[in-house]
Coordinates of C-alpha atoms in Angstrom, one line a residue:
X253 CA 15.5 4.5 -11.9
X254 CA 16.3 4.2 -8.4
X255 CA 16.6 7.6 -6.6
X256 CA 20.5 6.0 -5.7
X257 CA 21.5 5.1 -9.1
X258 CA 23.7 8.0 -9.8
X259 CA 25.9 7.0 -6.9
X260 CA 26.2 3.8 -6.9
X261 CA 27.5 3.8 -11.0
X262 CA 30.9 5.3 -9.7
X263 CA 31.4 2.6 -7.3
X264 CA 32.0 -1.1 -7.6
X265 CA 30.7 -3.5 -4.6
X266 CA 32.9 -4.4 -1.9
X267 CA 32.2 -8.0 -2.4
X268 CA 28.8 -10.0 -3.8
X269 CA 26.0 -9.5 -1.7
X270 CA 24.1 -12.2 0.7
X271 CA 21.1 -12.0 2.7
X272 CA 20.3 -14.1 5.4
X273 CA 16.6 -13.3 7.4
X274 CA 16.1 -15.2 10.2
X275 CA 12.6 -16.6 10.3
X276 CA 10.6 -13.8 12.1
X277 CA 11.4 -11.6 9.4
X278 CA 11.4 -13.5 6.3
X279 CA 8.6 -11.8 4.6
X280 CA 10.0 -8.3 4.2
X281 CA 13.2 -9.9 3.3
X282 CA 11.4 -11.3 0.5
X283 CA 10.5 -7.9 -1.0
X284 CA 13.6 -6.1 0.2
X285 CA 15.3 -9.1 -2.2
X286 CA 12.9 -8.1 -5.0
X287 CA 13.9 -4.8 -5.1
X288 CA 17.3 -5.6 -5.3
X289 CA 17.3 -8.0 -8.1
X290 CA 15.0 -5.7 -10.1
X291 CA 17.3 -2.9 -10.0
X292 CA 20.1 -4.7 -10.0
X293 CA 19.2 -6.8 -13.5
X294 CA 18.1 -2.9 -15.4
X295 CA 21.4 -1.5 -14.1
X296 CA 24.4 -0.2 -16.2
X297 CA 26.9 -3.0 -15.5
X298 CA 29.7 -1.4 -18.0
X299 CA 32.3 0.2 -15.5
X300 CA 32.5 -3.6 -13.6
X301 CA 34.7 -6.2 -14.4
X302 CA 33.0 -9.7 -16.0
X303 CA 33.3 -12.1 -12.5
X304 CA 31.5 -9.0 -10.8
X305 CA 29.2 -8.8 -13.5
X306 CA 28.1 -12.3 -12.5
X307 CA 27.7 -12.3 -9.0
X308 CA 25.7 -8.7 -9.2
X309 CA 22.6 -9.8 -11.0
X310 CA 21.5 -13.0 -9.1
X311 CA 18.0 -14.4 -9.5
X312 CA 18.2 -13.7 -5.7
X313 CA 20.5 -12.7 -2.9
X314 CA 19.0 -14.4 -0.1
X315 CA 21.3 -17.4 1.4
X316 CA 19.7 -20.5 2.1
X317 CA 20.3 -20.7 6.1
X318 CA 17.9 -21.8 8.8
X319 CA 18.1 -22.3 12.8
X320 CA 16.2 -25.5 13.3
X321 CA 15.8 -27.4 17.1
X322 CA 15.8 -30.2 19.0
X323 CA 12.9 -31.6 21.0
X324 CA 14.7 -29.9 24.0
X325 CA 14.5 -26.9 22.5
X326 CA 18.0 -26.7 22.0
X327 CA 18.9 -25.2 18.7
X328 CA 22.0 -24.9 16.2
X329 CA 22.7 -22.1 13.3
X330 CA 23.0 -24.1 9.5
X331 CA 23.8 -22.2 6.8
X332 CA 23.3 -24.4 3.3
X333 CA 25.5 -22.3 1.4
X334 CA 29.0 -21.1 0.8
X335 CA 29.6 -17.4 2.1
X336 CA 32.7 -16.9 1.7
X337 CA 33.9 -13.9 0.7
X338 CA 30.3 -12.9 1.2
X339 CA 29.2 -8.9 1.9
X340 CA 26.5 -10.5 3.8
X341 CA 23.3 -9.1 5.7
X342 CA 21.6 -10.9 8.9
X343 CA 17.8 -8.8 9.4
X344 CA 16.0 -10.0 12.4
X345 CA 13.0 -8.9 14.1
X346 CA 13.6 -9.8 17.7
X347 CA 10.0 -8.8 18.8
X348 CA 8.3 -11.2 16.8
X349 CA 6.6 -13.7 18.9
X350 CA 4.4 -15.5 16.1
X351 CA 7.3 -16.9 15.7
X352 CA 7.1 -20.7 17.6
X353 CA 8.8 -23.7 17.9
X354 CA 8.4 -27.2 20.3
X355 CA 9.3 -28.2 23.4
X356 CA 9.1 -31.3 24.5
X357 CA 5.9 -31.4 22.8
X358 CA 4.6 -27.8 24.2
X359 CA 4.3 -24.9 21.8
X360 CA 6.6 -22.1 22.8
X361 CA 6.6 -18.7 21.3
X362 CA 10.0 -17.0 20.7
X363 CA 11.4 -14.0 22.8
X364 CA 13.4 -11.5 22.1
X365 CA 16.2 -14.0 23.6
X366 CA 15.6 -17.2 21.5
X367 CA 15.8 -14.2 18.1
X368 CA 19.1 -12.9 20.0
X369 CA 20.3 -16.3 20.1
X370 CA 19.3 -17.3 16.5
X371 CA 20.9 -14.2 14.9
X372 CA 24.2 -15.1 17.0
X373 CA 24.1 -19.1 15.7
X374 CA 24.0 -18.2 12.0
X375 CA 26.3 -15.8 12.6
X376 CA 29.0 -18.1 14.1
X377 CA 27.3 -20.8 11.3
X378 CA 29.4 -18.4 9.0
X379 CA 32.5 -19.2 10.7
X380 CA 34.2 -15.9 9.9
X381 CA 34.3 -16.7 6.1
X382 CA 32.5 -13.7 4.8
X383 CA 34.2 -10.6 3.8
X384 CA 32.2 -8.4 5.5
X385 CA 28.9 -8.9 8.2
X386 CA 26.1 -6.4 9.2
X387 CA 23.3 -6.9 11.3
X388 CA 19.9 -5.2 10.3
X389 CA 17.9 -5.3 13.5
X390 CA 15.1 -2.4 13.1
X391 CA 14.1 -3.4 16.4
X392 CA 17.4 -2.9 19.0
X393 CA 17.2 -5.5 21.1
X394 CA 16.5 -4.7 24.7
X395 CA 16.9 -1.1 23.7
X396 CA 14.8 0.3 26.4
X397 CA 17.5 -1.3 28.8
X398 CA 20.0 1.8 28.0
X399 CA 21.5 2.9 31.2
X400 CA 22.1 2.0 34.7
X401 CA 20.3 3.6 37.4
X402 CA 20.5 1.1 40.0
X403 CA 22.0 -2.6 40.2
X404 CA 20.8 -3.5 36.9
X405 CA 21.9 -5.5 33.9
X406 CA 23.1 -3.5 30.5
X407 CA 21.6 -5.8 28.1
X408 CA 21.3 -3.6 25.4
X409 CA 25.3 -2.7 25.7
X410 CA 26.5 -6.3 26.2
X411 CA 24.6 -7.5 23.1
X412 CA 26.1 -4.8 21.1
X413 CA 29.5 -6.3 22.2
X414 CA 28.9 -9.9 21.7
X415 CA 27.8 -8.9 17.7
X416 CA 31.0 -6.6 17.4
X417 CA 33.4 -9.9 19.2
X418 CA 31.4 -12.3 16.7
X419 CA 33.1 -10.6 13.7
X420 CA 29.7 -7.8 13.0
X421 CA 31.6 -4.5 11.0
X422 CA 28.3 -2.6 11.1
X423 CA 25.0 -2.5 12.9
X424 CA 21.6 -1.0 10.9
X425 CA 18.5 0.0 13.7
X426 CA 16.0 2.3 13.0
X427 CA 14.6 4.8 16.0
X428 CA 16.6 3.8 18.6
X429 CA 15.4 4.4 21.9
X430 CA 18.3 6.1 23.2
X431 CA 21.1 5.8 20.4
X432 CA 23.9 7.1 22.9
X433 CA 23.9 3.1 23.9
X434 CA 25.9 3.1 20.6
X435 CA 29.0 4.0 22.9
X436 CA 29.1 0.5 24.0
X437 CA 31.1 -0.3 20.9
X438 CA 32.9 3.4 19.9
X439 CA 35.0 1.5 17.0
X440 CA 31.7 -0.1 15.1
X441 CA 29.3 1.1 13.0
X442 CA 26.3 1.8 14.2
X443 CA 23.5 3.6 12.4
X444 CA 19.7 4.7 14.1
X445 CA 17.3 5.1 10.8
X446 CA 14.5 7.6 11.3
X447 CA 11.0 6.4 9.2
X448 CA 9.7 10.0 9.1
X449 CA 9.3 10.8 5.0
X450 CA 7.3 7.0 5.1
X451 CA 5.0 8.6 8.5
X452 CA 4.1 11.2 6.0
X453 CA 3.8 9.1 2.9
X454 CA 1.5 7.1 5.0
X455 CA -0.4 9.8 6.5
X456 CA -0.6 11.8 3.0
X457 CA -1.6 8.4 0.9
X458 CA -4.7 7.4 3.3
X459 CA -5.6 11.4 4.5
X460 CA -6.9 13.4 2.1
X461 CA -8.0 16.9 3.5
X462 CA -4.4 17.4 5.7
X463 CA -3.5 21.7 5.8
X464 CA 0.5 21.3 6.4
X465 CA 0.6 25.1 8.1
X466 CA 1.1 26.3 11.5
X467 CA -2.7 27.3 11.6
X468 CA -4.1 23.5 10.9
X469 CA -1.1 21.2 12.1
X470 CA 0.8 20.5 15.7
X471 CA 3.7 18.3 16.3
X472 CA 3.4 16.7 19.8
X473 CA 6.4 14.9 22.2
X474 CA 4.9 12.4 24.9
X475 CA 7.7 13.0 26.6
X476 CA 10.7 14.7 26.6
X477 CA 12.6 11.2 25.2
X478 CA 10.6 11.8 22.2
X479 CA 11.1 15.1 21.8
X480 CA 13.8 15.5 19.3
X481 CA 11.7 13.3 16.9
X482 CA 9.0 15.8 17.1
X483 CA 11.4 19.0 16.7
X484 CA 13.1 17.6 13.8
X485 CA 9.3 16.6 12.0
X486 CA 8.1 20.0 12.8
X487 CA 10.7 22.1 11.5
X488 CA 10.5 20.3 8.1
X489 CA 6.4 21.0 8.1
X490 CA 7.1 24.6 9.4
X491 CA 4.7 23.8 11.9
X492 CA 4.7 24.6 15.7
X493 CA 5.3 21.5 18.2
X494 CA 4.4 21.0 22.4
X495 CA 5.8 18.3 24.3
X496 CA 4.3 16.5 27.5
X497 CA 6.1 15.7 31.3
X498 CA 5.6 12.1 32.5
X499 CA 5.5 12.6 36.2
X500 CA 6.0 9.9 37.9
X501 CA 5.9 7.5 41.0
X502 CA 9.4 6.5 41.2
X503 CA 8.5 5.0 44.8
X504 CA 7.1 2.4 43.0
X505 CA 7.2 -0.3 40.3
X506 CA 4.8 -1.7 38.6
X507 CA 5.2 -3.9 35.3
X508 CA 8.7 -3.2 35.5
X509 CA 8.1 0.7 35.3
X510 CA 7.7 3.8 37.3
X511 CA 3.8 4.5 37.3
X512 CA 3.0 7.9 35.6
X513 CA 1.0 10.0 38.1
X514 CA 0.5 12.6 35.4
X515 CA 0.9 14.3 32.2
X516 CA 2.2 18.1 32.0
X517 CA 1.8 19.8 29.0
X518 CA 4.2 22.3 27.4
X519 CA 2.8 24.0 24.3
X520 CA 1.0 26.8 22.6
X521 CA -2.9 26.0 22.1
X522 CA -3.9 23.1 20.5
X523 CA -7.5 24.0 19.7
X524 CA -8.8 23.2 16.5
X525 CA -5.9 22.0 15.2
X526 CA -5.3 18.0 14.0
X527 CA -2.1 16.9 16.0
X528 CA 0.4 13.9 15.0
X529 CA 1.6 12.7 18.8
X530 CA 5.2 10.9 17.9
X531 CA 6.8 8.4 19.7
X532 CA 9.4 5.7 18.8
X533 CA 7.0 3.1 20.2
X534 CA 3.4 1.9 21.2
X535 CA 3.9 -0.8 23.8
X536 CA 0.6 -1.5 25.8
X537 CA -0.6 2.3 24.2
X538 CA -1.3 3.8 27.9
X539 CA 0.9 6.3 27.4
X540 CA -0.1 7.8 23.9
X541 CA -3.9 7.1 25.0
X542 CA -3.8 9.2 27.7
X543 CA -1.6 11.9 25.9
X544 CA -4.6 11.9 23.8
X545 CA -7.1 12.2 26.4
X546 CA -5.2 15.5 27.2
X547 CA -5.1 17.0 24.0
X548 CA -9.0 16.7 23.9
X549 CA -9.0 18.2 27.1
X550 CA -7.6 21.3 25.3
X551 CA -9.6 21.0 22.0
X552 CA -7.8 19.5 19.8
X553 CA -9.0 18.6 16.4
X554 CA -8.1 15.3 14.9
X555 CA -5.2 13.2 16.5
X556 CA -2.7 11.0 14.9
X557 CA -1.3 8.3 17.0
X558 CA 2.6 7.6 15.1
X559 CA 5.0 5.5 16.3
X560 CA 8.0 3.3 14.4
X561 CA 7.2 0.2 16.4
X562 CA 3.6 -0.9 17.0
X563 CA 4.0 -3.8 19.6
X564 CA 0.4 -3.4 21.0
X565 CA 1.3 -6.0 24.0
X566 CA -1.5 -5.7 25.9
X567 CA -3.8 -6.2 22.3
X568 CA -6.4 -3.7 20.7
X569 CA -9.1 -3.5 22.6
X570 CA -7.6 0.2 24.2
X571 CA -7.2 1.5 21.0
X572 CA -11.0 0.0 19.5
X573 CA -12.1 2.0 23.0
X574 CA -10.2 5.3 21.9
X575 CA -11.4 5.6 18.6
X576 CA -15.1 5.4 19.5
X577 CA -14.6 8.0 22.1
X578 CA -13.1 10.7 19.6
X579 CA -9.9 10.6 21.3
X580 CA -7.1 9.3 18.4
X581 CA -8.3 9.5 14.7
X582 CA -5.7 6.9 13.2
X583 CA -2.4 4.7 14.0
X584 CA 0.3 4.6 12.4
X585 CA 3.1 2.5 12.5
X586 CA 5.8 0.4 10.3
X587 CA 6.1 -2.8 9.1
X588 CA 9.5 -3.0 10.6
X589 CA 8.2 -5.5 13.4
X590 CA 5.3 -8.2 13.8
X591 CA 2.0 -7.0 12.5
X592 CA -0.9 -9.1 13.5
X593 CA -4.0 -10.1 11.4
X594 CA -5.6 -8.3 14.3
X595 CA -3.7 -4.9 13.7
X596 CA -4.2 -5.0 9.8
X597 CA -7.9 -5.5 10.1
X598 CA -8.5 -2.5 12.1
X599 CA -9.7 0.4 9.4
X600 CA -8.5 2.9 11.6
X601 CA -4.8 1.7 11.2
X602 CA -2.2 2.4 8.5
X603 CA 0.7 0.8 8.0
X604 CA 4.1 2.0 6.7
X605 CA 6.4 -0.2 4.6
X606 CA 9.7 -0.2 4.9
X607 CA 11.2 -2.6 2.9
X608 CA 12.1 -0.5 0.1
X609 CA 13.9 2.1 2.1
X610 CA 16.1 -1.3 4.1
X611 CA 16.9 -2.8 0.0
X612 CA 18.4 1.2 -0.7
X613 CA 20.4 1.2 2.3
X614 CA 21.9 -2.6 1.8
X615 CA 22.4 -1.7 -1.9
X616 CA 24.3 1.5 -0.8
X617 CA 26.0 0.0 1.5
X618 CA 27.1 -2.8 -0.6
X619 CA 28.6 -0.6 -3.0
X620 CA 30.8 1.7 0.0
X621 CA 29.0 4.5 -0.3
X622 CA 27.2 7.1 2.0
X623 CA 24.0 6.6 3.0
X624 CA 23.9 10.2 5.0
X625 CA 21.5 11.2 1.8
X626 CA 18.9 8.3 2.9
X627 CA 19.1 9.1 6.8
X628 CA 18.1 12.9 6.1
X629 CA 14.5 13.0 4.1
X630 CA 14.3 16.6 4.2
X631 CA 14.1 16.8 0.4
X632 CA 11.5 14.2 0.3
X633 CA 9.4 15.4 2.8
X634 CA 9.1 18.6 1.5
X635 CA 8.4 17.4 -2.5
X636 CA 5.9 15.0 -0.7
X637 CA 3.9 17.8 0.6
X638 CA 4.0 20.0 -2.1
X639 CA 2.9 17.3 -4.2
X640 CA -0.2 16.6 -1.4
X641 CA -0.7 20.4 -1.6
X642 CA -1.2 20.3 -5.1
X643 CA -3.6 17.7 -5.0
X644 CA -0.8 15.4 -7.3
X645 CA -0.6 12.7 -4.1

């Protein structure tokens, strides 16, 4: 039985549930919608009324909606079904770029823009008719674009306000880079997910000779950005965490970024001891590379490379490189954004799925319920390891 079950049998939904993924992330929509109908059809119906009965336990709850374009490239929002009075559910990944369609008869792959701009056709597609709308973006889009330091565009803010204006009640995102961008829109919903019990699950399911104590195990920050993700990790392990200081060039930019002149550690010693670097993501994997180079420097045993979002723009080859050397042991990441056959095929990789933990928080949610039990995995975490420590996992 579903971990939420309890819950959920003392509410009715708000309203039936829809689903529409936009293309990029169709196939973990797929098994989020599989998850749903299965528990959905073995749940204890008796405290709903007949009509709700009906429209609970669909074959499936995905909406039959599309974005096709012209030979321009121009493009419209279609939905193929009614959704009104809908409790419906838009998931994008805006970083998928395998994504492509045609212009003029060239091949273009979609940005983060043409997703933007897809999520925001369906959405006015719907026209207002559903009861209720929420956007499930794991990825925020141009979350790194935050604040304003300089004359600078707030894209991250003004596409939070375009969703709310559209009619959007709530917004799902998991890890976001700096969730105090949430302010934009102080009367929404807005909810940053943290993947931490699935880092663990991962780590614990491919890892088999792990020693979760202060002796054996370090938490590291990059940076100081990342370093509540690392405190909050290493107080549930009971385990000691260090942090690094990007010092920068800010006379300079260089790929749109302030080159990082070097790498300060803060810390107790790290010899002998694996270490899980965390970080909310791996962009071209300088960063965490060089982090690891560090930690070598100072001994340290084996080193975890963890991050929500693997982007890996500038490929694998870094990464292929850092392995031989010794420097990072394995990478982990989620499934929340665009894996390529190249990622999956590396042995050193492991991925964490998160379409089971996205179908519990649109079931919740569906039903009006809190879902402050599936943002804090404390419990989890901590019967995960004592499971691994028993040998069980």
């Amino acid at each position: 039985m579903p971990r939420n079950d309890e819950t959920l049998l003392t509410r009715k939904p708000v309203a039936p549930l829809g689903m529409i993924p936009l293309k990029g992330f169709r196939h973990q929509a797929e098994i989020v919608d599989n998850y749903l109908v299965e528990w959905r059809a073995n749940r204890d119906m008796q405290h709903m009324d007949d009509i709700t009965q009906i429209s609970y336990s669909a074959p499936s709850f995905i909406v039959d909606a599309c974005a096709p374009r012209f030979g321009s490239g121009e493009a419209k929002g279609l939905i193929k079904q009614s959704v009104r009075g809908l409790d419906l559910y838009l998931l994008v990944d805006p970083t998928n770029y395998s994504v492509t369609y045609t212009v003029s008869g060239h091949e273009n792959h979609m940005s983060p823009d043409d997703h933007f701009s897809d999520l925001k056709r369906l959405i006015a597609a719907a026209m207002g008719k559903a009861s209720r709308i929420t956007v499930i973006m794991p990825f925020l889009y141009e979350g790194r674009q935050h604040r304003r330091s300089m004359r600078e565009s707030l894209d991250c803010a003004l596409a939070l306000q375009d969703l709310v204006n559209m009619g959007v009640g709530n917004i799902i995102t998991f890890d976001a880079h700096d969730p105090r961008v949430q302010n934009a829109i102080p009367l929404a919903g807005f909810d940053t997910v943290q993947p931490t019990y699935q880092f663990v699950k991962g780590i614990c399911k491919n890892v088999k000779d792990l020693e979760f104590d202060n002796d054996h195990l370090m938490i590291i920050s990059p940076d100081e950005g990342a370093t509540q993700r690392a405190v909050y990790l290493a107080s549930v392990l009971g385990v000691d965490m260090g942090m690094f200081y990007k010092r920068r060039d800010y006379s300079k930019v260089i790929g749109g970024r302030n080159p990082i002149v070097a790498h300060e550690f803060l810390g107790s010693n790290v010899a002998g001891k694996d270490v899980i670097i965390m970080d909310d993501m791996i962009s071209s994997g300088e960063s965490m590379i060089d982090v690891a180079r560090e930690l070598k420097k100072r001994n340290a045993k084996r080193i975890f490379a963890v991050a929500t979002f693997g982007l890996f723009t500038n490929g694998m080859e870094k990464f292929d490189r850092a392995v031989e050397e010794g420097l990072i042991y394995k990478v982990v990441t989620t499934d929340l954004v665009y894996q390529s056959p190249e990622l999956l095929s590396r042995d050193y990789y492991i991925s964490c799925g998160l379409s089971k933990y996205i179908a519990f928080i649109i079931d919740t949610l569906n039903h009006d319920c809190s879902i402050e039990s599936l943002l804090n995995p404390y419990d989890r975490i901590q019967s995960l390891v004592s499971k691994y420590k028993r040998g069980e996992y």
